[in-house]
Amino acid sequence: MLRRILGSHPLGLVFAAPYLIFIGVVFAYPIVFAVWMSFHDYFFAAPGAVVDRPFVGFDNYVTVLSDPDVWRSFGNVGIFLVINVPLTVALSMLLATALDRVARAKTFFRVAYYVPYVTASVAVVAVWLFLFSGNGLVNNILGPLAPDPSWLINSALAMPTIALFVTWKGLGFYILLYLAALQNVPRELYESVSMDGGGRIRQFFSVTVPSVRPATLLVVLLATITGANLFTEPYLLTGGGGPNGASTSPVLLIYQRGIEQGNPDIAAAIGVILIIFVLIIAALQRRLVGGEDR
Amino acid sequence: MRRRIIPVAGAAAAILALSACSGGSGGGGAGGMDSRGDITIWYSNNEAEIAWAEQMVEAWNAENADEQITAQEIPAGSSSEEVISAAITAGNAPCLIFNTSPAAVPEFQRQGGLVDLTEFEDGEEYITERSGDLAEQYRSEDGGFYQMPWKSNPVLIFYNKALFAEAGLDPENPSLSTYDEFLETSRTLSEAGVAEYAINPAPTSEFFQSWFDFYPLYAAETGGTQLVEDGAATFDSPEGEAVADFWRTLYAEGLAGQEQYQGDAFADGYAAMAIVGPWAISVYGDTVEWGSVPVPTSGGTAPEETWTFSDAKNVGLFTACENKGTAWDVLKFATSEEQDGLWLEATGQMPLRQDLTGTYPDYFAANPAYEQFGDQASRTVEVPNVPNSVEIWQTFRDGYSEAVVFGEGEIPTFLSDTATEVDDLAAGD
């Protein structure tokens, strides 16, 4: 009986226990607790305070799904993903390929692309505010072509501007992923395409793109998760999700409802819906990118 | 299949961990209302308030060897309200916090984190005697006081005298009393090109921003009406519409900025006017030649009859406190006439006391710049002490941002739609 529970190598459990405990405490418990919260009339209370937290079924979900702000935030993050994910994949793959072939100052270029990624958003946001404010550098260069209202206070442009910022900021990390993947591409494949008369572009589409497909799937997934967790950028760049909520993200709403307004049950329901949203998107992407293991 | 599940499960964990925060339940418990002994307090983290708090603690500790205060600044966080809420939930809030936002008090009360000060034998009497009629704005719906009305920063219009003179305006008697006068003065400033904007309150979406644009003018226009009274929104009215129209005109004509300014627009000369409280006197004193006037009204109310927003911060006594008897005595000591006087000297912020200018005549005689604020402190409106307070302000801000700052839709529609939502929230829905 004991052997059936512990398996044939019970010592293995001892080695695995710290990791299992870590996963249980840091990931499993919060997830289960958040789902539990989303089905109860829950709010934070002082220890010892007598509070009632009744089961409310899907009430919190009904509240969330009938809130136009929530729909808008998901629409906003949809816009973000449509811009950010393809741009991230295309730019990081292209730049990684170029960097892979750079002979001189390779380290300089890699560091140059990586610096924005390791710099705190709050530090670089100020630079972007300087660039994209009404009388900022970009508008000064554009002159009469500058949008009115300006980028970050324009309902149509606020979210795309944030998507550009996040793409630029995260690019270094994704370039590194592609650079690692490119190390595994046999050089003979490039040579054979070259022998057949294929140039750099042909090599890129016939060898590089299919060879780094697993990395592409990873980049797509990570970029999607990062996008779904969007918070700092709209909070700082557009003053809390403006204009008119055009840049409010679901996580920003979670923060407002759960932390600022004291409704963690509603926040948890938004979180659960966000997970479902991301899972659907991830499944679609996996199908589109073609990440089946072969 | 298993391989497919792992990444999506990872995604799920990453997202849900964001929305899952541990909640408090069970356990805890603290001493009774008469318990005595050492206590801890938190205070705000600006230089002047730290100096006052340190001398207050030193004075108390010198006289009370068995009931010592341990004091520290409020731990860093995105806002003090979030830090306090987390401390309540964790059960490690200090006995007293000298920086409790009235807007957050209903939520702290719901959390079971605050002590009703009227449960102390002399609680009701002490608070109402010290603050007079102003105290009523801080009374909770159940009739208790879950906050000690402490100090206010009644907001006025600050204007830059040098920029006014440069634009050909009279810097000693600016024409800013009525909406028409204010708009005309703003247009003159704009046409003269002396500053980017005539006035530039933060146009951003945070729930509290309406306290520094709409609400002071609404208080003035209505003669002291809160945003919500008797459980219902008050702003869907001719007065609310007049205030919203006024601000919309400023934004529509480019006299106020729709974009967040990084820095202090008034100090930098980016805006010729600002809506600020007396804390700004020491900040702007040496850098800007400023003057101050009451906020405008449509008809031009006399200064001595003009109301404004209080921008108050109060003191909370928290249920986690083991020695509530000592905490109450410290609270009374820290809000005594002597300590309030020292507070006034150190910070320039107004203690929420009856007859403030009469209580400290020497201070106001020596500091005439503060006299206007001292007088104004008796006519301040607080945020309503109702359920869902922060959500109400966020709802209002969202509608205001759309209709007023960005000029989309009609003002009456914004007011009536928002009032309906606010009514529901104020009812606890």
PDB file of C-alpha atoms in Angstrom, chain B residues 155-299:
ATOM      1  CA  VAL B 155      -7.687  74.732  -2.118  1.00  0.00           C
ATOM      2  CA  LEU B 156      -7.650  78.147  -3.772  1.00  0.00           C
ATOM      3  CA  ILE B 157      -6.591  79.524  -7.121  1.00  0.00           C
ATOM      4  CA  PHE B 158      -2.906  80.377  -7.144  1.00  0.00           C
ATOM      5  CA  TYR B 159      -1.800  82.745  -9.887  1.00  0.00           C
ATOM      6  CA  ASN B 160       1.592  83.825 -11.124  1.00  0.00           C
ATOM      7  CA  LYS B 161       1.852  87.581 -10.643  1.00  0.00           C
ATOM      8  CA  ALA B 162       4.765  88.004 -13.024  1.00  0.00           C
ATOM      9  CA  LEU B 163       2.944  86.235 -15.864  1.00  0.00           C
ATOM     10  CA  PHE B 164      -0.224  88.219 -15.192  1.00  0.00           C
ATOM     11  CA  ALA B 165       1.743  91.472 -15.359  1.00  0.00           C
ATOM     12  CA  GLU B 166       3.461  90.325 -18.540  1.00  0.00           C
ATOM     13  CA  ALA B 167       0.036  89.710 -20.102  1.00  0.00           C
ATOM     14  CA  GLY B 168      -1.110  93.202 -19.128  1.00  0.00           C
ATOM     15  CA  LEU B 169      -3.359  91.998 -16.296  1.00  0.00           C
ATOM     16  CA  ASP B 170      -3.525  93.561 -12.851  1.00  0.00           C
ATOM     17  CA  PRO B 171      -1.463  91.204 -10.675  1.00  0.00           C
ATOM     18  CA  GLU B 172      -2.803  92.627  -7.422  1.00  0.00           C
ATOM     19  CA  ASN B 173      -6.497  92.500  -8.303  1.00  0.00           C
ATOM     20  CA  PRO B 174      -6.932  89.824 -10.935  1.00  0.00           C
ATOM     21  CA  SER B 175     -10.308  89.414 -12.536  1.00  0.00           C
ATOM     22  CA  LEU B 176     -11.044  85.822 -11.547  1.00  0.00           C
ATOM     23  CA  SER B 177     -14.233  85.923  -9.525  1.00  0.00           C
ATOM     24  CA  THR B 178     -16.882  84.810 -12.036  1.00  0.00           C
ATOM     25  CA  TYR B 179     -16.656  82.170 -14.736  1.00  0.00           C
ATOM     26  CA  ASP B 180     -16.843  84.851 -17.413  1.00  0.00           C
ATOM     27  CA  GLU B 181     -14.049  86.827 -15.773  1.00  0.00           C
ATOM     28  CA  PHE B 182     -11.930  83.726 -15.319  1.00  0.00           C
ATOM     29  CA  LEU B 183     -12.376  82.713 -18.955  1.00  0.00           C
ATOM     30  CA  GLU B 184     -11.616  86.215 -20.185  1.00  0.00           C
ATOM     31  CA  THR B 185      -8.473  86.406 -18.055  1.00  0.00           C
ATOM     32  CA  SER B 186      -7.438  82.961 -19.305  1.00  0.00           C
ATOM     33  CA  ARG B 187      -7.916  84.045 -22.914  1.00  0.00           C
ATOM     34  CA  THR B 188      -5.812  87.132 -22.303  1.00  0.00           C
ATOM     35  CA  LEU B 189      -3.038  84.998 -20.819  1.00  0.00           C
ATOM     36  CA  SER B 190      -3.224  82.614 -23.740  1.00  0.00           C
ATOM     37  CA  GLU B 191      -3.217  85.331 -26.387  1.00  0.00           C
ATOM     38  CA  ALA B 192      -0.261  86.995 -24.690  1.00  0.00           C
ATOM     39  CA  GLY B 193       1.590  83.682 -24.895  1.00  0.00           C
ATOM     40  CA  VAL B 194       3.038  84.027 -21.407  1.00  0.00           C
ATOM     41  CA  ALA B 195       2.416  80.377 -20.562  1.00  0.00           C
ATOM     42  CA  GLU B 196       1.447  77.222 -22.393  1.00  0.00           C
ATOM     43  CA  TYR B 197      -1.863  77.106 -20.524  1.00  0.00           C
ATOM     44  CA  ALA B 198      -3.841  79.448 -18.323  1.00  0.00           C
ATOM     45  CA  ILE B 199      -4.454  76.606 -15.867  1.00  0.00           C
ATOM     46  CA  ASN B 200      -3.456  72.967 -16.031  1.00  0.00           C
ATOM     47  CA  PRO B 201      -5.023  70.604 -13.488  1.00  0.00           C
ATOM     48  CA  ALA B 202      -4.041  66.972 -14.086  1.00  0.00           C
ATOM     49  CA  PRO B 203      -6.357  65.751 -16.863  1.00  0.00           C
ATOM     50  CA  THR B 204      -5.638  62.121 -16.035  1.00  0.00           C
ATOM     51  CA  SER B 205      -8.048  59.380 -15.044  1.00  0.00           C
ATOM     52  CA  GLU B 206      -7.107  58.690 -11.415  1.00  0.00           C
ATOM     53  CA  PHE B 207     -10.164  58.741  -9.159  1.00  0.00           C
ATOM     54  CA  PHE B 208      -8.885  61.594  -6.993  1.00  0.00           C
ATOM     55  CA  GLN B 209      -8.162  64.112  -9.741  1.00  0.00           C
ATOM     56  CA  SER B 210     -11.680  65.588  -9.629  1.00  0.00           C
ATOM     57  CA  TRP B 211     -10.851  66.905  -6.169  1.00  0.00           C
ATOM     58  CA  PHE B 212      -8.646  69.500  -7.834  1.00  0.00           C
ATOM     59  CA  ASP B 213     -10.771  70.659 -10.726  1.00  0.00           C
ATOM     60  CA  PHE B 214     -14.503  69.936 -10.594  1.00  0.00           C
ATOM     61  CA  TYR B 215     -15.100  69.491  -6.878  1.00  0.00           C
ATOM     62  CA  PRO B 216     -13.723  72.788  -5.466  1.00  0.00           C
ATOM     63  CA  LEU B 217     -15.757  74.759  -7.978  1.00  0.00           C
ATOM     64  CA  TYR B 218     -18.805  72.620  -7.342  1.00  0.00           C
ATOM     65  CA  ALA B 219     -18.460  73.240  -3.595  1.00  0.00           C
ATOM     66  CA  ALA B 220     -18.253  76.955  -4.266  1.00  0.00           C
ATOM     67  CA  GLU B 221     -21.116  77.016  -6.761  1.00  0.00           C
ATOM     68  CA  THR B 222     -23.451  75.139  -4.407  1.00  0.00           C
ATOM     69  CA  GLY B 223     -22.397  76.845  -1.192  1.00  0.00           C
ATOM     70  CA  GLY B 224     -20.965  73.695   0.323  1.00  0.00           C
ATOM     71  CA  THR B 225     -22.771  70.694  -1.152  1.00  0.00           C
ATOM     72  CA  GLN B 226     -21.032  67.319  -1.186  1.00  0.00           C
ATOM     73  CA  LEU B 227     -20.948  65.160  -4.300  1.00  0.00           C
ATOM     74  CA  VAL B 228     -23.327  62.715  -2.608  1.00  0.00           C
ATOM     75  CA  GLU B 229     -25.802  63.675   0.091  1.00  0.00           C
ATOM     76  CA  ASP B 230     -28.488  61.565   1.752  1.00  0.00           C
ATOM     77  CA  GLY B 231     -27.396  58.615  -0.331  1.00  0.00           C
ATOM     78  CA  ALA B 232     -27.928  60.306  -3.684  1.00  0.00           C
ATOM     79  CA  ALA B 233     -25.779  62.160  -6.192  1.00  0.00           C
ATOM     80  CA  THR B 234     -26.257  65.921  -6.075  1.00  0.00           C
ATOM     81  CA  PHE B 235     -24.345  66.990  -9.161  1.00  0.00           C
ATOM     82  CA  ASP B 236     -27.037  66.377 -11.794  1.00  0.00           C
ATOM     83  CA  SER B 237     -28.187  69.946 -11.288  1.00  0.00           C
ATOM     84  CA  PRO B 238     -27.874  73.397 -12.858  1.00  0.00           C
ATOM     85  CA  GLU B 239     -24.887  74.042 -10.570  1.00  0.00           C
ATOM     86  CA  GLY B 240     -23.143  70.838 -11.631  1.00  0.00           C
ATOM     87  CA  GLU B 241     -23.814  71.657 -15.258  1.00  0.00           C
ATOM     88  CA  ALA B 242     -22.450  75.189 -14.856  1.00  0.00           C
ATOM     89  CA  VAL B 243     -19.190  73.897 -13.371  1.00  0.00           C
ATOM     90  CA  ALA B 244     -18.801  71.187 -16.014  1.00  0.00           C
ATOM     91  CA  ASP B 245     -19.539  73.682 -18.802  1.00  0.00           C
ATOM     92  CA  PHE B 246     -16.943  76.055 -17.395  1.00  0.00           C
ATOM     93  CA  TRP B 247     -14.204  73.430 -17.427  1.00  0.00           C
ATOM     94  CA  ARG B 248     -15.259  72.120 -20.818  1.00  0.00           C
ATOM     95  CA  THR B 249     -14.887  75.611 -22.238  1.00  0.00           C
ATOM     96  CA  LEU B 250     -11.378  75.863 -20.810  1.00  0.00           C
ATOM     97  CA  TYR B 251     -10.384  72.562 -22.436  1.00  0.00           C
ATOM     98  CA  ALA B 252     -12.188  73.231 -25.706  1.00  0.00           C
ATOM     99  CA  GLU B 253     -10.448  76.579 -26.145  1.00  0.00           C
ATOM    100  CA  GLY B 254      -7.054  75.166 -25.235  1.00  0.00           C
ATOM    101  CA  LEU B 255      -6.851  77.254 -22.077  1.00  0.00           C
ATOM    102  CA  ALA B 256      -6.292  74.085 -20.041  1.00  0.00           C
ATOM    103  CA  GLY B 257      -4.189  71.142 -21.198  1.00  0.00           C
ATOM    104  CA  GLN B 258      -5.596  67.716 -22.064  1.00  0.00           C
ATOM    105  CA  GLU B 259      -2.201  66.149 -21.655  1.00  0.00           C
ATOM    106  CA  GLN B 260      -0.449  65.166 -18.442  1.00  0.00           C
ATOM    107  CA  TYR B 261       2.415  67.491 -17.581  1.00  0.00           C
ATOM    108  CA  GLN B 262       5.531  65.908 -16.127  1.00  0.00           C
ATOM    109  CA  GLY B 263       6.440  68.139 -13.241  1.00  0.00           C
ATOM    110  CA  ASP B 264       4.768  71.038 -11.503  1.00  0.00           C
ATOM    111  CA  ALA B 265       3.128  73.096 -14.236  1.00  0.00           C
ATOM    112  CA  PHE B 266       2.695  76.149 -12.004  1.00  0.00           C
ATOM    113  CA  ALA B 267       6.218  76.136 -10.587  1.00  0.00           C
ATOM    114  CA  ASP B 268       7.644  75.690 -14.080  1.00  0.00           C
ATOM    115  CA  GLY B 269       5.612  78.548 -15.554  1.00  0.00           C
ATOM    116  CA  TYR B 270       3.887  76.074 -17.868  1.00  0.00           C
ATOM    117  CA  ALA B 271       0.555  77.218 -16.447  1.00  0.00           C
ATOM    118  CA  ALA B 272      -0.240  80.673 -15.121  1.00  0.00           C
ATOM    119  CA  MET B 273      -2.676  79.383 -12.488  1.00  0.00           C
ATOM    120  CA  ALA B 274      -3.145  76.326 -10.297  1.00  0.00           C
ATOM    121  CA  ILE B 275      -5.615  74.955  -7.778  1.00  0.00           C
ATOM    122  CA  VAL B 276      -3.657  74.164  -4.621  1.00  0.00           C
ATOM    123  CA  GLY B 277      -3.751  74.287  -0.866  1.00  0.00           C
ATOM    124  CA  PRO B 278      -1.548  76.078   1.664  1.00  0.00           C
ATOM    125  CA  TRP B 279       1.094  73.377   1.498  1.00  0.00           C
ATOM    126  CA  ALA B 280       2.139  75.088  -1.718  1.00  0.00           C
ATOM    127  CA  ILE B 281       3.110  78.324  -0.009  1.00  0.00           C
ATOM    128  CA  SER B 282       6.400  76.980   1.252  1.00  0.00           C
ATOM    129  CA  VAL B 283       6.970  75.177  -2.048  1.00  0.00           C
ATOM    130  CA  TYR B 284       6.341  78.146  -4.351  1.00  0.00           C
ATOM    131  CA  GLY B 285       7.402  80.851  -1.939  1.00  0.00           C
ATOM    132  CA  ASP B 286      10.872  81.360  -3.296  1.00  0.00           C
ATOM    133  CA  THR B 287      10.373  80.307  -6.885  1.00  0.00           C
ATOM    134  CA  VAL B 288       7.136  81.958  -7.991  1.00  0.00           C
ATOM    135  CA  GLU B 289       5.717  85.357  -7.195  1.00  0.00           C
ATOM    136  CA  TRP B 290       2.222  84.149  -6.469  1.00  0.00           C
ATOM    137  CA  GLY B 291      -1.115  85.471  -5.362  1.00  0.00           C
ATOM    138  CA  SER B 292      -4.221  83.586  -4.340  1.00  0.00           C
ATOM    139  CA  VAL B 293      -7.962  84.049  -4.754  1.00  0.00           C
ATOM    140  CA  PRO B 294     -10.982  81.866  -3.972  1.00  0.00           C
ATOM    141  CA  VAL B 295     -12.186  79.524  -6.687  1.00  0.00           C
ATOM    142  CA  PRO B 296     -14.624  81.201  -9.096  1.00  0.00           C
ATOM    143  CA  THR B 297     -18.391  80.790  -9.224  1.00  0.00           C
ATOM    144  CA  SER B 298     -20.832  81.632 -11.993  1.00  0.00           C
ATOM    145  CA  GLY B 299     -22.124  84.688 -10.147  1.00  0.00           C
TER     146      GLY B 299
END
